[in-house]
Amino acid sequence: MFIEIQTNSSVPIYLQLAQQLIEGIARGELKPGDSLPSVRAFAADLGMNMHTVNKAYHYLEEKEFIQIVAKSGVIIQPNGIPKATAEEQQRLAEQIRPLVAEGLVLKLSEEEMVDMVRELVQHIKEGSS
Amino acid sequence: MFIEIQTNSSVPIYLQLAQQLIEGIARGELKPGDSLPSVRAFAADLGMNMHTVNKAYHYLEEKEFIQIVAKSGVIIQPNGIPKATAEEQQRLAEQIRPLVAEGLVLKLSEEEMVDMVRELVQHIKEGSS
Amino acid sequence: MFIEIQTNSSVPIYLQLAQQLIEGIARGELKPGDSLPSVRAFAADLGMNMHTVNKAYHYLEEKEFIQIVAKSGVIIQPNGIPKATAEEQQRLAEQIRPLVAEGLVLKLSEEEMVDMVRELVQHIKEGSS
Amino acid sequence: MFIEIQTNSSVPIYLQLAQQLIEGIARGELKPGDSLPSVRAFAADLGMNMHTVNKAYHYLEEKEFIQIVAKSGVIIQPNGIPKATAEEQQRLAEQIRPLVAEGLVLKLSEEEMVDMVRELVQHIKEGSS
DNA sequence: GTGGTCTAGACCACT
DNA sequence: GTGGTCTAGACCACA
């Protein structure tokens, strides 16, 4: 699992890390029950602050994508991650909404945006950037 | 043009304002050449600070969606907004990517996400939230 | 004498007008003693506010490039414009300075900037933009 | 790095600061990767407001002369600043143009103006005012 | 009356 | 401790 951080991005480092772990799960590279490195080891590995890795883990725990077992380790949700609730879908839609609006202003057609999503799905599943 | 701000959202107020103006443009409610309220009038109207409106305006100016004509007023890009360049599309896709990844983890199918985008397009064009 | 104003420029309109009149003088199109349109006529001609033309004229008067004779008219300095004093040269240099610095940061060589100036001199004398 | 601000100049304070930082880069005193003071520390140092320094930094960031790494600090563009594009050269030329025109009106010869530029280059590189 | 600029002081997210 | 955001209130240049 390669993690690549853009230090000069406006996206916080902890979020970039969390998002890349999410992609790892989406891709099936990280499976239910798999364990993740300890905060300390991961931080050392990635050359970032322990707090930052910790924050990424807690972000994923809040979404129930992982389980943090104190003094033991971190594992991908072992029971599998349940299908999005209507609420979660709604929340996702609200986050995508301003981007779709911007696309429309930039004169992208509905089909072009749909294609963009389809391509993203493929890229994520293949692990290509 | 109704603007609705969530003061307790993690999305900065200036961004929420900018995004809703973008939806207004996408919906065709704000047409090229239309003028926007003065920073002061708008701020008073929305119950926020002048500088916050100013920041939203500058954000939109940077995207070339509006023109700030110094000491005169603010208007929607009068020449029309050009179609997204490949770069802009790429940037949009990168912003949507983590959301698509999250959708996949939440076991949404490609079609479900495509439908989500289609619905968003309709909602934005109709002006419904 | 064609005057072309960019309404969406950050350079104030009165300054753009004044600068173009200065180019007219530099080019020799406006000669000592030539008269300029009245504030009222010029404003109507250019579709701008009287105050704006007035301000441009006063700007040029302060530099002693023109003479405003109350209730009579505006003429190009009839005695000819004297060569820059050391002070005036100094002031010009100070205004050019930050632009030269920016050129250096952008890795332009001294010669490239000198060429830029030579070309500008030619363009101004020919009246090309 | 000495910064000298003229409070009674018509050039905004934030711009004066930015221009002097640009000179620092041009002079090589500020090298790629060097860090700049925090907005607060610099503001206190210079006796100005945090927001004014912030504005100068954002101005330089827009020009891609520096990088603002959120919540971490500000550094001189670490990859080095690329050579001016044709567009950037054009923009610079347009800014210099009215000054050259004024020089011509003040009967400066092409050579005198070229010398002025050459001297400016020397002064900037030496750090003399 | 408009946006531009500046100051002052506050809270927050991130590292 | 850093930059990001927000509020508040002021003066100025421009149209």
PDB file of N, CA, C and O in Angstrom, chain D residues 38-97:
ATOM      1  N   SER D  38       6.522  33.731  10.487  1.00  0.00           N
ATOM      2  CA  SER D  38       5.078  33.527  10.571  1.00  0.00           C
ATOM      3  C   SER D  38       4.392  34.884  10.423  1.00  0.00           C
ATOM      4  O   SER D  38       4.983  35.922  10.708  1.00  0.00           O
ATOM      5  N   VAL D  39       3.161  34.857   9.965  1.00  0.00           N
ATOM      6  CA  VAL D  39       2.447  36.127   9.780  1.00  0.00           C
ATOM      7  C   VAL D  39       2.448  36.957  11.057  1.00  0.00           C
ATOM      8  O   VAL D  39       2.620  38.179  11.012  1.00  0.00           O
ATOM      9  N   ARG D  40       2.268  36.282  12.192  1.00  0.00           N
ATOM     10  CA  ARG D  40       2.206  37.030  13.446  1.00  0.00           C
ATOM     11  C   ARG D  40       3.557  37.601  13.831  1.00  0.00           C
ATOM     12  O   ARG D  40       3.673  38.767  14.208  1.00  0.00           O
ATOM     13  N   ALA D  41       4.580  36.755  13.726  1.00  0.00           N
ATOM     14  CA  ALA D  41       5.911  37.210  14.112  1.00  0.00           C
ATOM     15  C   ALA D  41       6.357  38.357  13.205  1.00  0.00           C
ATOM     16  O   ALA D  41       6.886  39.371  13.675  1.00  0.00           O
ATOM     17  N   PHE D  42       6.120  38.205  11.913  1.00  0.00           N
ATOM     18  CA  PHE D  42       6.544  39.231  10.963  1.00  0.00           C
ATOM     19  C   PHE D  42       5.784  40.529  11.209  1.00  0.00           C
ATOM     20  O   PHE D  42       6.354  41.625  11.179  1.00  0.00           O
ATOM     21  N   ALA D  43       4.495  40.384  11.453  1.00  0.00           N
ATOM     22  CA  ALA D  43       3.669  41.573  11.698  1.00  0.00           C
ATOM     23  C   ALA D  43       4.167  42.316  12.934  1.00  0.00           C
ATOM     24  O   ALA D  43       4.308  43.545  12.921  1.00  0.00           O
ATOM     25  N   ALA D  44       4.450  41.569  13.988  1.00  0.00           N
ATOM     26  CA  ALA D  44       4.936  42.203  15.210  1.00  0.00           C
ATOM     27  C   ALA D  44       6.269  42.889  14.933  1.00  0.00           C
ATOM     28  O   ALA D  44       6.510  44.021  15.346  1.00  0.00           O
ATOM     29  N   ASP D  45       7.103  42.198  14.188  1.00  0.00           N
ATOM     30  CA  ASP D  45       8.422  42.697  13.835  1.00  0.00           C
ATOM     31  C   ASP D  45       8.338  44.016  13.070  1.00  0.00           C
ATOM     32  O   ASP D  45       9.102  44.945  13.312  1.00  0.00           O
ATOM     33  N   LEU D  46       7.400  44.053  12.138  1.00  0.00           N
ATOM     34  CA  LEU D  46       7.307  45.212  11.248  1.00  0.00           C
ATOM     35  C   LEU D  46       6.335  46.263  11.768  1.00  0.00           C
ATOM     36  O   LEU D  46       6.158  47.319  11.152  1.00  0.00           O
ATOM     37  N   GLY D  47       5.686  45.948  12.880  1.00  0.00           N
ATOM     38  CA  GLY D  47       4.750  46.910  13.438  1.00  0.00           C
ATOM     39  C   GLY D  47       3.506  47.083  12.587  1.00  0.00           C
ATOM     40  O   GLY D  47       2.948  48.163  12.457  1.00  0.00           O
ATOM     41  N   MET D  48       3.114  45.995  11.940  1.00  0.00           N
ATOM     42  CA  MET D  48       1.882  46.098  11.158  1.00  0.00           C
ATOM     43  C   MET D  48       0.949  44.956  11.548  1.00  0.00           C
ATOM     44  O   MET D  48       1.268  44.129  12.398  1.00  0.00           O
ATOM     45  N   ASN D  49      -0.203  44.956  10.928  1.00  0.00           N
ATOM     46  CA  ASN D  49      -1.207  43.969  11.293  1.00  0.00           C
ATOM     47  C   ASN D  49      -0.936  42.630  10.629  1.00  0.00           C
ATOM     48  O   ASN D  49      -0.461  42.561   9.498  1.00  0.00           O
ATOM     49  N   MET D  50      -1.289  41.584  11.352  1.00  0.00           N
ATOM     50  CA  MET D  50      -1.185  40.219  10.844  1.00  0.00           C
ATOM     51  C   MET D  50      -1.811  40.078   9.452  1.00  0.00           C
ATOM     52  O   MET D  50      -1.271  39.444   8.556  1.00  0.00           O
ATOM     53  N   HIS D  51      -2.975  40.684   9.275  1.00  0.00           N
ATOM     54  CA  HIS D  51      -3.695  40.518   8.018  1.00  0.00           C
ATOM     55  C   HIS D  51      -2.972  41.163   6.847  1.00  0.00           C
ATOM     56  O   HIS D  51      -3.105  40.726   5.709  1.00  0.00           O
ATOM     57  N   THR D  52      -2.232  42.202   7.154  1.00  0.00           N
ATOM     58  CA  THR D  52      -1.495  42.877   6.098  1.00  0.00           C
ATOM     59  C   THR D  52      -0.361  41.971   5.605  1.00  0.00           C
ATOM     60  O   THR D  52      -0.147  41.817   4.397  1.00  0.00           O
ATOM     61  N   VAL D  53       0.344  41.366   6.544  1.00  0.00           N
ATOM     62  CA  VAL D  53       1.387  40.410   6.167  1.00  0.00           C
ATOM     63  C   VAL D  53       0.749  39.240   5.413  1.00  0.00           C
ATOM     64  O   VAL D  53       1.257  38.793   4.379  1.00  0.00           O
ATOM     65  N   ASN D  54      -0.373  38.786   5.923  1.00  0.00           N
ATOM     66  CA  ASN D  54      -1.084  37.668   5.300  1.00  0.00           C
ATOM     67  C   ASN D  54      -1.401  37.992   3.838  1.00  0.00           C
ATOM     68  O   ASN D  54      -1.227  37.161   2.949  1.00  0.00           O
ATOM     69  N   LYS D  55      -1.863  39.206   3.626  1.00  0.00           N
ATOM     70  CA  LYS D  55      -2.230  39.610   2.271  1.00  0.00           C
ATOM     71  C   LYS D  55      -1.010  39.635   1.355  1.00  0.00           C
ATOM     72  O   LYS D  55      -1.079  39.218   0.198  1.00  0.00           O
ATOM     73  N   ALA D  56       0.115  40.094   1.894  1.00  0.00           N
ATOM     74  CA  ALA D  56       1.353  40.106   1.114  1.00  0.00           C
ATOM     75  C   ALA D  56       1.739  38.667   0.755  1.00  0.00           C
ATOM     76  O   ALA D  56       2.108  38.376  -0.387  1.00  0.00           O
ATOM     77  N   TYR D  57       1.636  37.775   1.730  1.00  0.00           N
ATOM     78  CA  TYR D  57       1.990  36.376   1.492  1.00  0.00           C
ATOM     79  C   TYR D  57       1.084  35.762   0.417  1.00  0.00           C
ATOM     80  O   TYR D  57       1.556  35.052  -0.480  1.00  0.00           O
ATOM     81  N   HIS D  58      -0.205  36.041   0.514  1.00  0.00           N
ATOM     82  CA  HIS D  58      -1.119  35.463  -0.470  1.00  0.00           C
ATOM     83  C   HIS D  58      -0.874  36.039  -1.866  1.00  0.00           C
ATOM     84  O   HIS D  58      -1.038  35.358  -2.867  1.00  0.00           O
ATOM     85  N   TYR D  59      -0.476  37.298  -1.897  1.00  0.00           N
ATOM     86  CA  TYR D  59      -0.129  37.927  -3.174  1.00  0.00           C
ATOM     87  C   TYR D  59       1.050  37.193  -3.813  1.00  0.00           C
ATOM     88  O   TYR D  59       1.048  36.886  -5.003  1.00  0.00           O
ATOM     89  N   LEU D  60       2.048  36.896  -2.989  1.00  0.00           N
ATOM     90  CA  LEU D  60       3.235  36.192  -3.492  1.00  0.00           C
ATOM     91  C   LEU D  60       2.913  34.731  -3.825  1.00  0.00           C
ATOM     92  O   LEU D  60       3.512  34.154  -4.741  1.00  0.00           O
ATOM     93  N   GLU D  61       1.977  34.160  -3.087  1.00  0.00           N
ATOM     94  CA  GLU D  61       1.608  32.774  -3.360  1.00  0.00           C
ATOM     95  C   GLU D  61       0.914  32.685  -4.728  1.00  0.00           C
ATOM     96  O   GLU D  61       1.133  31.752  -5.495  1.00  0.00           O
ATOM     97  N   GLU D  62       0.085  33.696  -4.996  1.00  0.00           N
ATOM     98  CA  GLU D  62      -0.640  33.717  -6.270  1.00  0.00           C
ATOM     99  C   GLU D  62       0.342  33.769  -7.437  1.00  0.00           C
ATOM    100  O   GLU D  62       0.111  33.188  -8.490  1.00  0.00           O
ATOM    101  N   LYS D  63       1.433  34.476  -7.226  1.00  0.00           N
ATOM    102  CA  LYS D  63       2.463  34.565  -8.255  1.00  0.00           C
ATOM    103  C   LYS D  63       3.353  33.330  -8.250  1.00  0.00           C
ATOM    104  O   LYS D  63       4.294  33.231  -9.041  1.00  0.00           O
ATOM    105  N   GLU D  64       3.094  32.441  -7.303  1.00  0.00           N
ATOM    106  CA  GLU D  64       3.876  31.204  -7.157  1.00  0.00           C
ATOM    107  C   GLU D  64       5.338  31.455  -6.826  1.00  0.00           C
ATOM    108  O   GLU D  64       6.215  30.702  -7.227  1.00  0.00           O
ATOM    109  N   PHE D  65       5.574  32.548  -6.075  1.00  0.00           N
ATOM    110  CA  PHE D  65       6.925  32.834  -5.620  1.00  0.00           C
ATOM    111  C   PHE D  65       7.174  32.168  -4.272  1.00  0.00           C
ATOM    112  O   PHE D  65       8.322  31.901  -3.913  1.00  0.00           O
ATOM    113  N   ILE D  66       6.120  31.942  -3.524  1.00  0.00           N
ATOM    114  CA  ILE D  66       6.251  31.272  -2.227  1.00  0.00           C
ATOM    115  C   ILE D  66       5.186  30.184  -2.125  1.00  0.00           C
ATOM    116  O   ILE D  66       4.275  30.122  -2.948  1.00  0.00           O
ATOM    117  N   GLN D  67       5.339  29.348  -1.122  1.00  0.00           N
ATOM    118  CA  GLN D  67       4.305  28.367  -0.814  1.00  0.00           C
ATOM    119  C   GLN D  67       3.843  28.574   0.611  1.00  0.00           C
ATOM    120  O   GLN D  67       4.661  28.646   1.520  1.00  0.00           O
ATOM    121  N   ILE D  68       2.535  28.668   0.773  1.00  0.00           N
ATOM    122  CA  ILE D  68       1.987  28.746   2.121  1.00  0.00           C
ATOM    123  C   ILE D  68       1.558  27.332   2.499  1.00  0.00           C
ATOM    124  O   ILE D  68       0.636  26.783   1.919  1.00  0.00           O
ATOM    125  N   VAL D  69       2.281  26.732   3.414  1.00  0.00           N
ATOM    126  CA  VAL D  69       1.932  25.392   3.859  1.00  0.00           C
ATOM    127  C   VAL D  69       1.062  25.551   5.098  1.00  0.00           C
ATOM    128  O   VAL D  69       1.550  25.920   6.156  1.00  0.00           O
ATOM    129  N   ALA D  70      -0.227  25.302   4.924  1.00  0.00           N
ATOM    130  CA  ALA D  70      -1.198  25.604   5.972  1.00  0.00           C
ATOM    131  C   ALA D  70      -0.756  25.060   7.317  1.00  0.00           C
ATOM    132  O   ALA D  70      -0.301  23.933   7.423  1.00  0.00           O
ATOM    133  N   LYS D  71      -0.929  25.864   8.319  1.00  0.00           N
ATOM    134  CA  LYS D  71      -0.643  25.520   9.709  1.00  0.00           C
ATOM    135  C   LYS D  71       0.790  25.073   9.920  1.00  0.00           C
ATOM    136  O   LYS D  71       1.086  24.399  10.894  1.00  0.00           O
ATOM    137  N   SER D  72       1.633  25.406   9.015  1.00  0.00           N
ATOM    138  CA  SER D  72       2.999  24.956   9.196  1.00  0.00           C
ATOM    139  C   SER D  72       3.983  26.100   8.966  1.00  0.00           C
ATOM    140  O   SER D  72       4.914  26.310   9.736  1.00  0.00           O
ATOM    141  N   GLY D  73       3.747  26.872   7.942  1.00  0.00           N
ATOM    142  CA  GLY D  73       4.668  27.959   7.695  1.00  0.00           C
ATOM    143  C   GLY D  73       4.705  28.363   6.243  1.00  0.00           C
ATOM    144  O   GLY D  73       3.958  27.845   5.415  1.00  0.00           O
ATOM    145  N   VAL D  74       5.580  29.276   5.951  1.00  0.00           N
ATOM    146  CA  VAL D  74       5.657  29.837   4.604  1.00  0.00           C
ATOM    147  C   VAL D  74       7.088  29.696   4.109  1.00  0.00           C
ATOM    148  O   VAL D  74       8.026  30.033   4.824  1.00  0.00           O
ATOM    149  N   ILE D  75       7.242  29.165   2.911  1.00  0.00           N
ATOM    150  CA  ILE D  75       8.592  28.988   2.380  1.00  0.00           C
ATOM    151  C   ILE D  75       8.686  29.516   0.950  1.00  0.00           C
ATOM    152  O   ILE D  75       7.690  29.581   0.231  1.00  0.00           O
ATOM    153  N   ILE D  76       9.910  29.902   0.592  1.00  0.00           N
ATOM    154  CA  ILE D  76      10.175  30.314  -0.784  1.00  0.00           C
ATOM    155  C   ILE D  76       9.999  29.083  -1.672  1.00  0.00           C
ATOM    156  O   ILE D  76      10.459  27.995  -1.327  1.00  0.00           O
ATOM    157  N   GLN D  77       9.332  29.270  -2.789  1.00  0.00           N
ATOM    158  CA  GLN D  77       9.063  28.194  -3.745  1.00  0.00           C
ATOM    159  C   GLN D  77      10.260  27.240  -3.820  1.00  0.00           C
ATOM    160  O   GLN D  77      11.312  27.576  -4.331  1.00  0.00           O
ATOM    161  N   PRO D  78      10.087  26.019  -3.280  1.00  0.00           N
ATOM    162  CA  PRO D  78      11.248  25.149  -3.091  1.00  0.00           C
ATOM    163  C   PRO D  78      11.793  24.545  -4.395  1.00  0.00           C
ATOM    164  O   PRO D  78      12.955  24.192  -4.477  1.00  0.00           O
ATOM    165  N   ASN D  79      10.940  24.471  -5.407  1.00  0.00           N
ATOM    166  CA  ASN D  79      11.402  23.881  -6.671  1.00  0.00           C
ATOM    167  C   ASN D  79      12.095  24.908  -7.569  1.00  0.00           C
ATOM    168  O   ASN D  79      12.423  24.624  -8.713  1.00  0.00           O
ATOM    169  N   GLY D  80      12.256  26.088  -7.012  1.00  0.00           N
ATOM    170  CA  GLY D  80      12.777  27.147  -7.843  1.00  0.00           C
ATOM    171  C   GLY D  80      11.642  27.762  -8.635  1.00  0.00           C
ATOM    172  O   GLY D  80      10.629  27.136  -8.879  1.00  0.00           O
ATOM    173  N   ILE D  81      11.838  28.995  -9.032  1.00  0.00           N
ATOM    174  CA  ILE D  81      10.793  29.705  -9.763  1.00  0.00           C
ATOM    175  C   ILE D  81      11.113  29.609 -11.244  1.00  0.00           C
ATOM    176  O   ILE D  81      12.219  29.908 -11.670  1.00  0.00           O
ATOM    177  N   PRO D  82      10.137  29.148 -12.032  1.00  0.00           N
ATOM    178  CA  PRO D  82      10.418  28.921 -13.452  1.00  0.00           C
ATOM    179  C   PRO D  82      10.555  30.235 -14.207  1.00  0.00           C
ATOM    180  O   PRO D  82      10.077  31.269 -13.766  1.00  0.00           O
ATOM    181  N   LYS D  83      11.222  30.152 -15.320  1.00  0.00           N
ATOM    182  CA  LYS D  83      11.409  31.325 -16.177  1.00  0.00           C
ATOM    183  C   LYS D  83      10.062  31.855 -16.656  1.00  0.00           C
ATOM    184  O   LYS D  83       9.125  31.091 -16.887  1.00  0.00           O
ATOM    185  N   ALA D  84       9.986  33.174 -16.794  1.00  0.00           N
ATOM    186  CA  ALA D  84       8.737  33.825 -17.198  1.00  0.00           C
ATOM    187  C   ALA D  84       8.196  33.221 -18.484  1.00  0.00           C
ATOM    188  O   ALA D  84       8.935  32.993 -19.439  1.00  0.00           O
ATOM    189  N   THR D  85       6.894  32.964 -18.500  1.00  0.00           N
ATOM    190  CA  THR D  85       6.260  32.546 -19.746  1.00  0.00           C
ATOM    191  C   THR D  85       6.098  33.787 -20.618  1.00  0.00           C
ATOM    192  O   THR D  85       6.276  34.912 -20.160  1.00  0.00           O
ATOM    193  N   ALA D  86       5.764  33.558 -21.869  1.00  0.00           N
ATOM    194  CA  ALA D  86       5.549  34.689 -22.776  1.00  0.00           C
ATOM    195  C   ALA D  86       4.453  35.589 -22.221  1.00  0.00           C
ATOM    196  O   ALA D  86       4.546  36.821 -22.271  1.00  0.00           O
ATOM    197  N   GLU D  87       3.438  34.968 -21.657  1.00  0.00           N
ATOM    198  CA  GLU D  87       2.329  35.744 -21.078  1.00  0.00           C
ATOM    199  C   GLU D  87       2.791  36.635 -19.939  1.00  0.00           C
ATOM    200  O   GLU D  87       2.387  37.793 -19.840  1.00  0.00           O
ATOM    201  N   GLU D  88       3.595  36.054 -19.059  1.00  0.00           N
ATOM    202  CA  GLU D  88       4.075  36.839 -17.930  1.00  0.00           C
ATOM    203  C   GLU D  88       4.955  37.996 -18.403  1.00  0.00           C
ATOM    204  O   GLU D  88       4.877  39.095 -17.878  1.00  0.00           O
ATOM    205  N   GLN D  89       5.769  37.724 -19.411  1.00  0.00           N
ATOM    206  CA  GLN D  89       6.603  38.801 -19.963  1.00  0.00           C
ATOM    207  C   GLN D  89       5.737  39.902 -20.538  1.00  0.00           C
ATOM    208  O   GLN D  89       6.000  41.092 -20.356  1.00  0.00           O
ATOM    209  N   GLN D  90       4.684  39.475 -21.225  1.00  0.00           N
ATOM    210  CA  GLN D  90       3.753  40.422 -21.828  1.00  0.00           C
ATOM    211  C   GLN D  90       3.116  41.301 -20.743  1.00  0.00           C
ATOM    212  O   GLN D  90       3.015  42.524 -20.893  1.00  0.00           O
ATOM    213  N   ARG D  91       2.716  40.651 -19.659  1.00  0.00           N
ATOM    214  CA  ARG D  91       2.072  41.380 -18.558  1.00  0.00           C
ATOM    215  C   ARG D  91       3.039  42.383 -17.936  1.00  0.00           C
ATOM    216  O   ARG D  91       2.685  43.530 -17.672  1.00  0.00           O
ATOM    217  N   LEU D  92       4.266  41.940 -17.750  1.00  0.00           N
ATOM    218  CA  LEU D  92       5.289  42.846 -17.223  1.00  0.00           C
ATOM    219  C   LEU D  92       5.475  44.042 -18.154  1.00  0.00           C
ATOM    220  O   LEU D  92       5.520  45.189 -17.708  1.00  0.00           O
ATOM    221  N   ALA D  93       5.590  43.738 -19.442  1.00  0.00           N
ATOM    222  CA  ALA D  93       5.806  44.806 -20.430  1.00  0.00           C
ATOM    223  C   ALA D  93       4.664  45.816 -20.367  1.00  0.00           C
ATOM    224  O   ALA D  93       4.892  47.034 -20.433  1.00  0.00           O
ATOM    225  N   GLU D  94       3.456  45.320 -20.219  1.00  0.00           N
ATOM    226  CA  GLU D  94       2.312  46.233 -20.167  1.00  0.00           C
ATOM    227  C   GLU D  94       2.347  47.131 -18.939  1.00  0.00           C
ATOM    228  O   GLU D  94       1.854  48.259 -18.975  1.00  0.00           O
ATOM    229  N   GLN D  95       2.933  46.589 -17.871  1.00  0.00           N
ATOM    230  CA  GLN D  95       3.014  47.412 -16.672  1.00  0.00           C
ATOM    231  C   GLN D  95       4.116  48.465 -16.802  1.00  0.00           C
ATOM    232  O   GLN D  95       4.027  49.539 -16.230  1.00  0.00           O
ATOM    233  N   ILE D  96       5.163  48.098 -17.531  1.00  0.00           N
ATOM    234  CA  ILE D  96       6.271  49.046 -17.694  1.00  0.00           C
ATOM    235  C   ILE D  96       5.927  50.105 -18.740  1.00  0.00           C
ATOM    236  O   ILE D  96       6.386  51.239 -18.678  1.00  0.00           O
ATOM    237  N   ARG D  97       5.078  49.721 -19.685  1.00  0.00           N
ATOM    238  CA  ARG D  97       4.780  50.601 -20.822  1.00  0.00           C
ATOM    239  C   ARG D  97       4.456  52.056 -20.471  1.00  0.00           C
ATOM    240  O   ARG D  97       5.077  52.972 -21.011  1.00  0.00           O
TER     241      ARG D  97
END
